[in-house]
Amino acid sequence: MASIMLTAMPFAGHVRPVRAVAAELVRRGHDVRVYTGRPYAGQVEAAGARAVPWQRAPDLDERDLAATFPRMRERKGFRQVLVNLQDLFLGTAPAQAADLQAAYEAEPWDLLAGDPMALGTRFAAERLGCRWVTVSPVAVWPPGRGIPPTGLGLTPARGAAGRARDAVLGAVSGVGTRLLTREYQRTRRAVGLAPDGETFASMWFSPRLVVAAGSPALDYPRDDLPPHIRFVGDLTDDGEPAAAAALPAWWDDVLRAQVPVVHVTQGTANVDPRDLILPALAALADEDVLVVVGTGHRTAPLPGPLPPNARVASMVPYPALLPRTAVMITNGGYGGVLQALRHDVPLVVAGGDLDKPEIAARVGWHGAGVDLRTGTPRPAAVAAAYRRVAGDPAYRAAAARLGADLRARGGARTAADLLEAHLS
């Protein structure tokens, strides 16, 4: 039995995959702790692991980050990305490192396995000199040959004009990443670490092992992926049948549906329904479909009357829903996209900010769905994209190809195998 500390940023899309890995390690007899925010302590303990709540690091509400980080108020797009990285991920890293160091001094571990966005993991590992690897619930798509600059939602260039485009945009985006790299080096000094040679692309990840959700098949073609990055498919713990109590009262409508079921989701952090949920409801109101909306962490009811063909719940268990889903309309959250593809479900993706434009671009490039190229689409655009995806079986076939690859990678079981191998 080994003692393993996992870390996860306190967001549903990060905690759930890390919790799945923790549960698998617990089943194998290891002593597992998970360092994350207090709101997720109960979910960690339900998986059989021990929760280590944030102490010096501030607890936050992922539905209202501006309450803890005021500079995020009313910001979207690139500005949100920049402030997220500066205030949330880099800004909380020193406190995370202090929490982890205190936890290690109280009870040492054999392996630290961290969420890359919990950057305090890296700082704590270096200060302690302990064994450290990355378990990434977010997309790991490092820059490389023939890959367009990350963050712009671009597909691979074609011809001399496309390569020139990438060169110009790469130079422009490099200015921003250099600023963040300097911020990273300043943060290192703040926790008593010497400067290192890491860049914005590499500073989040262990140089020894990166256990990554997803698959190279979802990335653009490349032959330069570092060998220590190991993709393991969909890191979720939804393999068990959904409990009846977790199903909404209207679930029989899904079971009896004689029309296609369309799932609409904005994930768990983006709770403004005007971005995607309301446009999608308007787009599908006159379609012969049953629309199942998941509002995530949103607690207020959706404004206005619902169309007769719509059903709404905060959460709908994906093991029950996705096998019955014809098309998913999503804001491009990585975990939700992976789960849809694992169930061979094609997508309409409205990826607005953070990593979502990159996810949307890859889904579209691989033919597994339509990239709307905005996070706030108009109803007409959603309707047209839905009809394209629903009417052309090539989209479901492409989703099924990606789904077969994701299923073959083993998920949490393969992740646990890799972590155990790193212990020896």
CSV table of C-alpha atoms in Angstrom, one decimal:
chain,number,residue,atom,x,y,z
A,1,MET,CA,0.0,0.0,0.0
A,2,ALA,CA,1.3,3.5,-0.9
A,3,SER,CA,0.3,6.9,0.4
A,4,ILE,CA,-0.8,9.1,-2.5
A,5,MET,CA,-1.8,12.8,-2.4
A,6,LEU,CA,-3.9,14.0,-5.4
A,7,THR,CA,-4.8,17.6,-6.0
A,8,ALA,CA,-7.7,19.2,-7.8
A,9,MET,CA,-8.8,22.7,-8.4
A,10,PRO,CA,-12.2,23.2,-6.8
A,11,PHE,CA,-14.2,23.0,-10.0
A,12,ALA,CA,-16.7,20.2,-10.8
A,13,GLY,CA,-14.9,19.5,-14.1
A,14,HIS,CA,-11.6,19.0,-12.3
A,15,VAL,CA,-12.7,17.2,-9.1
A,16,ARG,CA,-14.8,14.6,-10.8
A,17,PRO,CA,-12.0,13.1,-12.9
A,18,VAL,CA,-9.5,13.3,-10.1
A,19,ARG,CA,-12.0,11.7,-7.8
A,20,ALA,CA,-12.4,8.8,-10.2
A,21,VAL,CA,-8.7,8.2,-10.1
A,22,ALA,CA,-8.7,8.4,-6.4
A,23,ALA,CA,-11.6,5.8,-6.2
A,24,GLU,CA,-9.7,3.4,-8.4
A,25,LEU,CA,-6.5,3.7,-6.2
A,26,VAL,CA,-8.6,3.2,-3.1
A,27,ARG,CA,-10.1,0.0,-4.6
A,28,ARG,CA,-6.5,-1.2,-5.1
A,29,GLY,CA,-5.7,-0.7,-1.4
A,30,HIS,CA,-3.8,2.6,-1.4
A,31,ASP,CA,-4.2,5.3,1.2
A,32,VAL,CA,-5.4,8.3,-0.9
A,33,ARG,CA,-5.9,11.9,0.0
A,34,VAL,CA,-7.3,14.6,-2.2
A,35,TYR,CA,-6.4,18.3,-1.7
A,36,THR,CA,-9.2,20.5,-3.0
A,37,GLY,CA,-11.8,23.1,-1.9
A,38,ARG,CA,-14.1,22.5,1.0
A,39,PRO,CA,-17.3,22.3,-1.1
A,40,TYR,CA,-16.0,19.1,-2.7
A,41,ALA,CA,-14.8,17.3,0.5
A,42,GLY,CA,-18.0,15.2,0.7
A,43,GLN,CA,-17.6,13.9,-2.8
A,44,VAL,CA,-14.0,13.0,-2.2
A,45,GLU,CA,-14.9,11.1,1.0
A,46,ALA,CA,-17.8,9.3,-0.8
A,47,ALA,CA,-15.1,7.8,-3.1
A,48,GLY,CA,-13.2,6.4,-0.1
A,49,ALA,CA,-10.4,8.9,-0.1
A,50,ARG,CA,-9.6,11.4,2.6
A,51,ALA,CA,-10.3,15.1,1.9
A,52,VAL,CA,-7.6,17.7,2.6
A,53,PRO,CA,-9.5,21.0,2.3
A,54,TRP,CA,-7.9,24.2,1.2
A,55,GLN,CA,-6.8,26.2,4.3
A,56,ARG,CA,-4.6,29.1,3.3
A,57,ALA,CA,-5.8,28.9,-0.2
A,58,PRO,CA,-9.2,30.7,-0.4
A,59,ASP,CA,-12.4,28.7,-0.8
A,60,LEU,CA,-14.2,30.0,-3.9
A,61,ASP,CA,-17.6,29.6,-5.6
A,62,GLU,CA,-17.0,28.5,-9.2
A,63,ARG,CA,-20.4,30.0,-10.1
A,64,ASP,CA,-19.2,33.5,-8.9
A,65,LEU,CA,-15.5,33.7,-9.2
A,66,ALA,CA,-15.7,37.5,-9.1
A,67,ALA,CA,-16.8,37.3,-5.5
A,68,THR,CA,-13.3,36.1,-4.6
A,69,PHE,CA,-11.4,37.5,-7.6
A,70,PRO,CA,-13.0,40.9,-8.3
A,71,ARG,CA,-11.0,41.5,-11.5
A,72,MET,CA,-13.0,38.7,-13.1
A,73,ARG,CA,-16.2,40.7,-12.9
A,74,GLU,CA,-17.9,41.1,-16.3
A,75,ARG,CA,-14.9,39.7,-18.2
A,76,LYS,CA,-15.1,37.2,-21.0
A,77,GLY,CA,-12.9,36.0,-23.8
A,78,PHE,CA,-9.1,36.8,-23.7
A,79,ARG,CA,-9.5,39.1,-20.8
A,80,GLN,CA,-11.0,36.4,-18.7
A,81,VAL,CA,-8.3,34.0,-19.7
A,82,LEU,CA,-5.6,36.4,-18.6
A,83,VAL,CA,-7.2,37.3,-15.3
A,84,ASN,CA,-8.0,33.6,-14.6
A,85,LEU,CA,-4.4,32.7,-15.1
A,86,GLN,CA,-3.0,35.6,-13.1
A,87,ASP,CA,-5.4,35.8,-10.1
A,88,LEU,CA,-6.8,32.3,-9.8
A,89,PHE,CA,-4.2,29.8,-10.9
A,90,LEU,CA,-1.0,31.7,-10.3
A,91,GLY,CA,-2.4,33.9,-7.5
A,92,THR,CA,-3.5,31.0,-5.3
A,93,ALA,CA,-0.5,28.8,-6.0
A,94,PRO,CA,1.7,30.1,-3.0
A,95,ALA,CA,-1.1,29.3,-0.6
A,96,GLN,CA,-1.7,25.9,-2.1
A,97,ALA,CA,2.0,25.1,-1.8
A,98,ALA,CA,1.9,26.1,1.9
A,99,ASP,CA,-1.1,23.9,2.5
A,100,LEU,CA,0.5,21.0,0.8
A,101,GLN,CA,3.8,21.4,2.7
A,102,ALA,CA,1.9,21.4,6.0
A,103,ALA,CA,0.0,18.3,5.0
A,104,TYR,CA,3.2,16.5,4.0
A,105,GLU,CA,4.9,17.5,7.3
A,106,ALA,CA,2.0,16.1,9.2
A,107,GLU,CA,1.8,12.9,7.2
A,108,PRO,CA,4.3,12.3,4.4
A,109,TRP,CA,3.2,10.7,1.1
A,110,ASP,CA,4.9,8.5,-1.4
A,111,LEU,CA,3.6,10.2,-4.5
A,112,LEU,CA,2.1,13.6,-5.2
A,113,ALA,CA,-0.2,13.6,-8.3
A,114,GLY,CA,-1.5,16.9,-9.2
A,115,ASP,CA,-4.0,18.8,-11.3
A,116,PRO,CA,-1.9,20.9,-13.6
A,117,MET,CA,-4.0,24.0,-12.9
A,118,ALA,CA,-3.3,23.6,-9.2
A,119,LEU,CA,0.1,25.1,-9.7
A,120,GLY,CA,0.9,24.9,-6.0
A,121,THR,CA,1.4,21.2,-6.6
A,122,ARG,CA,4.6,21.9,-8.5
A,123,PHE,CA,5.9,24.5,-6.0
A,124,ALA,CA,5.2,22.1,-3.1
A,125,ALA,CA,6.9,19.2,-4.9
A,126,GLU,CA,10.0,21.2,-5.6
A,127,ARG,CA,10.2,22.6,-2.1
A,128,LEU,CA,9.8,19.2,-0.5
A,129,GLY,CA,11.9,17.3,-3.1
A,130,CYS,CA,9.1,14.6,-3.4
A,131,ARG,CA,8.1,12.5,-6.3
A,132,TRP,CA,5.6,14.4,-8.4
A,133,VAL,CA,3.5,13.6,-11.5
A,134,THR,CA,0.5,15.3,-13.2
A,135,VAL,CA,-3.0,13.9,-13.5
A,136,SER,CA,-4.7,16.3,-16.0
A,137,PRO,CA,-8.5,16.6,-16.3
A,138,VAL,CA,-7.9,19.4,-18.8
A,139,ALA,CA,-6.8,19.1,-22.4
A,140,VAL,CA,-3.0,18.6,-22.9
A,141,TRP,CA,-2.2,19.9,-26.3
A,142,PRO,CA,1.4,21.2,-26.2
A,143,PRO,CA,2.7,23.4,-29.1
A,144,GLY,CA,4.5,21.6,-31.9
A,145,ARG,CA,5.2,21.4,-35.6
A,146,GLY,CA,2.3,22.2,-37.8
A,147,ILE,CA,0.1,23.1,-34.8
A,148,PRO,CA,-1.5,26.6,-34.9
A,149,PRO,CA,-1.0,28.9,-31.9
A,150,THR,CA,-3.0,27.7,-28.9
A,151,GLY,CA,-6.0,29.7,-27.6
A,152,LEU,CA,-7.3,31.1,-30.8
A,153,GLY,CA,-9.4,28.1,-31.9
A,154,LEU,CA,-7.6,27.7,-35.2
A,155,THR,CA,-7.3,24.6,-37.3
A,156,PRO,CA,-4.0,23.5,-39.0
A,157,ALA,CA,-2.8,25.8,-41.7
A,158,ARG,CA,-2.8,24.9,-45.4
A,159,GLY,CA,-0.3,26.2,-47.8
A,160,ALA,CA,2.1,29.2,-47.6
A,161,ALA,CA,-0.6,31.6,-46.6
A,162,GLY,CA,-1.7,29.5,-43.7
A,163,ARG,CA,1.8,29.0,-42.5
A,164,ALA,CA,2.3,32.8,-42.6
A,165,ARG,CA,-0.9,33.3,-40.7
A,166,ASP,CA,0.3,30.9,-37.9
A,167,ALA,CA,3.7,32.7,-37.8
A,168,VAL,CA,2.2,36.1,-37.3
A,169,LEU,CA,-0.4,35.0,-34.8
A,170,GLY,CA,2.2,32.9,-33.0
A,171,ALA,CA,4.3,36.0,-32.6
A,172,VAL,CA,1.4,38.0,-31.3
A,173,SER,CA,0.2,35.3,-28.8
A,174,GLY,CA,3.8,34.8,-27.7
A,175,VAL,CA,3.8,38.4,-26.2
A,176,GLY,CA,0.9,37.4,-23.9
A,177,THR,CA,2.5,34.0,-22.9
A,178,ARG,CA,5.8,35.7,-22.1
A,179,LEU,CA,4.0,38.1,-19.8
A,180,LEU,CA,2.5,35.1,-18.0
A,181,THR,CA,5.8,33.2,-17.9
A,182,ARG,CA,7.4,36.2,-16.2
A,183,GLU,CA,4.5,36.2,-13.7
A,184,TYR,CA,5.2,32.5,-13.1
A,185,GLN,CA,8.8,33.3,-12.3
A,186,ARG,CA,7.8,36.0,-9.9
A,187,THR,CA,5.5,33.6,-8.2
A,188,ARG,CA,8.3,31.1,-7.9
A,189,ARG,CA,10.5,33.7,-6.2
A,190,ALA,CA,7.6,34.5,-3.8
A,191,VAL,CA,7.6,30.8,-2.6
A,192,GLY,CA,11.4,30.7,-2.2
A,193,LEU,CA,12.2,28.9,-5.4
A,194,ALA,CA,14.9,29.8,-7.9
A,195,PRO,CA,13.9,30.7,-11.5
A,196,ASP,CA,13.7,27.8,-13.9
A,197,GLY,CA,13.6,27.3,-17.7
A,198,GLU,CA,9.9,26.5,-18.0
A,199,THR,CA,7.6,28.3,-20.4
A,200,PHE,CA,3.9,29.0,-20.3
A,201,ALA,CA,3.3,25.8,-22.2
A,202,SER,CA,5.3,23.6,-19.8
A,203,MET,CA,5.2,25.2,-16.4
A,204,TRP,CA,1.9,23.4,-15.4
A,205,PHE,CA,3.1,19.9,-16.0
A,206,SER,CA,5.4,17.3,-14.4
A,207,PRO,CA,8.5,16.6,-16.6
A,208,ARG,CA,8.3,12.9,-15.5
A,209,LEU,CA,4.8,11.8,-16.2
A,210,VAL,CA,1.6,13.4,-17.4
A,211,VAL,CA,-1.5,11.2,-17.1
A,212,ALA,CA,-3.9,13.1,-19.5
A,213,ALA,CA,-7.6,12.8,-20.0
A,214,GLY,CA,-8.4,12.4,-23.7
A,215,SER,CA,-6.7,11.0,-26.7
A,216,PRO,CA,-4.2,12.0,-29.4
A,217,ALA,CA,-6.9,11.1,-31.8
A,218,LEU,CA,-8.8,14.3,-30.8
A,219,ASP,CA,-5.7,16.5,-31.3
A,220,TYR,CA,-4.4,17.6,-34.7
A,221,PRO,CA,-2.0,15.1,-36.4
A,222,ARG,CA,1.5,15.3,-35.0
A,223,ASP,CA,4.6,13.2,-34.5
A,224,ASP,CA,6.3,15.2,-31.8
A,225,LEU,CA,4.2,14.5,-28.7
A,226,PRO,CA,6.6,14.1,-25.7
A,227,PRO,CA,6.7,10.4,-24.6
A,228,HIS,CA,6.0,11.2,-20.9
A,229,ILE,CA,2.5,12.4,-21.9
A,230,ARG,CA,0.2,9.4,-21.6
A,231,PHE,CA,-3.5,9.7,-22.7
A,232,VAL,CA,-5.9,7.6,-20.8
A,233,GLY,CA,-9.3,8.4,-22.4
A,234,ASP,CA,-12.3,9.6,-20.4
A,235,LEU,CA,-11.5,10.1,-16.7
A,236,THR,CA,-14.9,9.9,-15.1
A,237,ASP,CA,-16.4,7.6,-12.6
A,238,ASP,CA,-19.8,7.2,-14.2
A,239,GLY,CA,-19.5,3.5,-15.0
A,240,GLU,CA,-22.1,2.6,-12.4
A,241,PRO,CA,-25.8,2.8,-13.3
A,242,ALA,CA,-27.5,6.0,-12.2
A,243,ALA,CA,-29.4,5.8,-9.0
A,244,ALA,CA,-33.1,6.3,-9.5
A,245,ALA,CA,-33.1,9.0,-6.9
A,246,ALA,CA,-30.7,11.1,-9.0
A,247,LEU,CA,-33.1,11.0,-12.0
A,248,PRO,CA,-35.4,14.0,-12.5
A,249,ALA,CA,-39.2,13.5,-12.0
A,250,TRP,CA,-39.8,13.8,-15.8
A,251,TRP,CA,-37.3,11.0,-16.7
A,252,ASP,CA,-40.1,8.8,-18.0
A,253,ASP,CA,-40.5,11.3,-20.8
A,254,VAL,CA,-37.0,10.4,-22.0
A,255,LEU,CA,-37.6,6.7,-21.7
A,256,ARG,CA,-40.8,7.0,-23.8
A,257,ALA,CA,-39.5,9.5,-26.3
A,258,GLN,CA,-40.3,8.6,-29.9
A,259,VAL,CA,-38.3,11.6,-31.2
A,260,PRO,CA,-34.5,12.3,-31.0
A,261,VAL,CA,-33.2,13.5,-27.6
A,262,VAL,CA,-31.0,16.6,-27.7
A,263,HIS,CA,-29.0,17.5,-24.7
A,264,VAL,CA,-28.1,21.1,-24.0
A,265,THR,CA,-25.4,22.1,-21.5
A,266,GLN,CA,-23.2,25.0,-20.5
A,267,GLY,CA,-21.3,22.9,-18.1
A,268,THR,CA,-21.0,23.8,-14.4
A,269,ALA,CA,-19.2,27.1,-14.2
A,270,ASN,CA,-20.9,29.1,-16.9
A,271,VAL,CA,-24.4,29.7,-15.5
A,272,ASP,CA,-25.7,32.6,-17.6
A,273,PRO,CA,-28.3,30.9,-19.7
A,274,ARG,CA,-28.3,33.8,-22.3
A,275,ASP,CA,-25.0,32.5,-23.6
A,276,LEU,CA,-26.2,29.1,-25.0
A,277,ILE,CA,-29.2,27.5,-23.2
A,278,LEU,CA,-31.8,30.1,-24.1
A,279,PRO,CA,-30.6,30.4,-27.8
A,280,ALA,CA,-30.7,26.6,-28.0
A,281,LEU,CA,-34.2,26.4,-26.5
A,282,ALA,CA,-35.4,29.0,-29.1
A,283,ALA,CA,-33.6,27.1,-31.9
A,284,LEU,CA,-35.2,23.8,-31.1
A,285,ALA,CA,-38.6,24.9,-30.0
A,286,ASP,CA,-40.2,24.0,-33.3
A,287,GLU,CA,-38.1,20.9,-34.0
A,288,ASP,CA,-39.5,17.4,-33.5
A,289,VAL,CA,-37.1,16.6,-30.7
A,290,LEU,CA,-37.1,16.3,-26.9
A,291,VAL,CA,-34.6,18.8,-25.4
A,292,VAL,CA,-33.0,17.9,-22.1
A,293,VAL,CA,-31.3,20.9,-20.5
A,294,GLY,CA,-28.7,20.6,-17.8
A,295,THR,CA,-28.2,23.9,-16.0
A,296,GLY,CA,-25.2,22.7,-13.9
A,297,HIS,CA,-24.8,24.8,-10.7
A,298,ARG,CA,-27.4,27.3,-11.7
A,299,THR,CA,-30.0,27.6,-8.9
A,300,ALA,CA,-32.4,30.2,-10.3
A,301,PRO,CA,-35.1,28.9,-12.7
A,302,LEU,CA,-34.6,29.7,-16.4
A,303,PRO,CA,-36.4,33.0,-17.4
A,304,GLY,CA,-39.6,32.8,-19.3
A,305,PRO,CA,-41.8,29.8,-20.2
A,306,LEU,CA,-40.1,26.6,-21.4
A,307,PRO,CA,-41.0,25.3,-24.9
A,308,PRO,CA,-43.3,22.3,-24.6
A,309,ASN,CA,-40.5,20.0,-25.9
A,310,ALA,CA,-38.0,21.0,-23.2
A,311,ARG,CA,-37.2,19.4,-19.9
A,312,VAL,CA,-34.8,21.0,-17.4
A,313,ALA,CA,-32.8,19.8,-14.4
A,314,SER,CA,-29.6,21.0,-12.7
A,315,MET,CA,-27.8,17.7,-13.3
A,316,VAL,CA,-28.9,14.7,-15.4
A,317,PRO,CA,-26.8,11.5,-14.9
A,318,TYR,CA,-24.8,11.0,-18.1
A,319,PRO,CA,-24.7,7.2,-17.8
A,320,ALA,CA,-28.5,7.3,-18.2
A,321,LEU,CA,-28.8,10.2,-20.6
A,322,LEU,CA,-26.0,9.9,-23.1
A,323,PRO,CA,-26.9,6.4,-24.4
A,324,ARG,CA,-30.3,7.9,-25.4
A,325,THR,CA,-28.9,11.2,-26.8
A,326,ALA,CA,-28.8,11.9,-30.5
A,327,VAL,CA,-26.9,15.2,-30.4
A,328,MET,CA,-25.3,17.3,-27.6
A,329,ILE,CA,-25.2,21.1,-27.8
A,330,THR,CA,-22.5,22.3,-25.5
A,331,ASN,CA,-20.2,25.1,-24.5
A,332,GLY,CA,-17.3,22.8,-25.1
A,333,GLY,CA,-16.3,21.8,-21.5
A,334,TYR,CA,-13.6,19.1,-22.0
A,335,GLY,CA,-15.1,16.6,-19.6
A,336,GLY,CA,-18.6,16.8,-21.1
A,337,VAL,CA,-17.2,16.6,-24.6
A,338,LEU,CA,-15.2,13.5,-23.8
A,339,GLN,CA,-18.2,11.8,-22.2
A,340,ALA,CA,-20.3,12.6,-25.2
A,341,LEU,CA,-17.7,11.2,-27.6
A,342,ARG,CA,-17.3,8.1,-25.4
A,343,HIS,CA,-21.0,7.5,-26.0
A,344,ASP,CA,-20.6,8.1,-29.8
A,345,VAL,CA,-22.7,11.3,-29.5
A,346,PRO,CA,-22.0,14.0,-32.1
A,347,LEU,CA,-21.8,17.6,-31.0
A,348,VAL,CA,-22.6,21.2,-31.7
A,349,VAL,CA,-20.0,23.3,-29.8
A,350,ALA,CA,-20.2,27.0,-28.8
A,351,GLY,CA,-16.8,27.4,-27.4
A,352,GLY,CA,-16.4,31.0,-26.1
A,353,ASP,CA,-13.3,31.3,-23.9
A,354,LEU,CA,-10.6,29.6,-21.9
A,355,ASP,CA,-9.8,26.3,-23.6
A,356,LYS,CA,-13.2,25.9,-25.2
A,357,PRO,CA,-12.4,27.4,-28.6
A,358,GLU,CA,-9.6,24.8,-29.0
A,359,ILE,CA,-11.9,22.0,-28.1
A,360,ALA,CA,-14.6,23.2,-30.5
A,361,ALA,CA,-12.1,23.6,-33.3
A,362,ARG,CA,-10.8,20.0,-32.9
A,363,VAL,CA,-14.3,18.6,-32.7
A,364,GLY,CA,-15.2,20.4,-36.0
A,365,TRP,CA,-11.9,19.5,-37.7
A,366,HIS,CA,-12.4,15.8,-36.9
A,367,GLY,CA,-15.9,15.9,-38.3
A,368,ALA,CA,-17.5,14.9,-35.0
A,369,GLY,CA,-19.6,18.0,-34.8
A,370,VAL,CA,-20.0,21.6,-35.8
A,371,ASP,CA,-17.9,24.4,-34.3
A,372,LEU,CA,-20.1,27.5,-34.0
A,373,ARG,CA,-17.0,29.7,-33.4
A,374,THR,CA,-18.6,31.7,-30.7
A,375,GLY,CA,-19.7,31.2,-27.1
A,376,THR,CA,-22.9,33.2,-27.6
A,377,PRO,CA,-24.6,31.9,-30.8
A,378,ARG,CA,-27.8,33.2,-32.3
A,379,PRO,CA,-30.8,30.7,-32.3
A,380,ALA,CA,-30.6,30.5,-36.1
A,381,ALA,CA,-27.0,29.4,-36.0
A,382,VAL,CA,-27.8,26.7,-33.4
A,383,ALA,CA,-30.7,25.5,-35.4
A,384,ALA,CA,-28.7,25.2,-38.6
A,385,ALA,CA,-25.9,23.4,-36.9
A,386,TYR,CA,-28.2,21.0,-35.2
A,387,ARG,CA,-29.9,20.1,-38.5
A,388,ARG,CA,-26.5,19.5,-40.1
A,389,VAL,CA,-25.3,17.2,-37.4
A,390,ALA,CA,-28.7,15.4,-37.0
A,391,GLY,CA,-29.1,15.0,-40.8
A,392,ASP,CA,-25.7,13.7,-41.7
A,393,PRO,CA,-24.7,10.3,-40.4
A,394,ALA,CA,-21.0,11.1,-41.0
A,395,TYR,CA,-21.0,13.2,-37.8
A,396,ARG,CA,-22.1,10.3,-35.7
A,397,ALA,CA,-19.6,8.0,-37.4
A,398,ALA,CA,-16.8,10.4,-36.7
A,399,ALA,CA,-17.9,10.7,-33.1
A,400,ALA,CA,-18.0,6.9,-32.9
A,401,ARG,CA,-14.4,6.6,-34.2
A,402,LEU,CA,-13.2,8.9,-31.5
A,403,GLY,CA,-15.4,7.2,-28.9
A,404,ALA,CA,-13.9,3.8,-29.7
A,405,ASP,CA,-10.4,5.2,-29.2
A,406,LEU,CA,-11.4,6.8,-25.9
A,407,ARG,CA,-12.9,3.6,-24.6
A,408,ALA,CA,-9.9,1.6,-25.5
A,409,ARG,CA,-7.6,3.7,-23.4
A,410,GLY,CA,-9.0,2.5,-20.1
A,411,GLY,CA,-9.8,5.7,-18.2
A,412,ALA,CA,-9.2,5.7,-14.5
A,413,ARG,CA,-7.9,2.1,-14.5
A,414,THR,CA,-5.1,3.0,-16.9
A,415,ALA,CA,-4.4,6.2,-14.9
A,416,ALA,CA,-4.0,4.1,-11.7
A,417,ASP,CA,-1.7,1.6,-13.5
A,418,LEU,CA,0.6,4.5,-14.6
A,419,LEU,CA,0.7,6.0,-11.1
A,420,GLU,CA,1.5,2.6,-9.6
A,421,ALA,CA,4.2,2.1,-12.1
A,422,HIS,CA,5.7,5.4,-11.1
A,423,LEU,CA,5.9,4.3,-7.5
A,424,SER,CA,8.3,1.5,-8.2
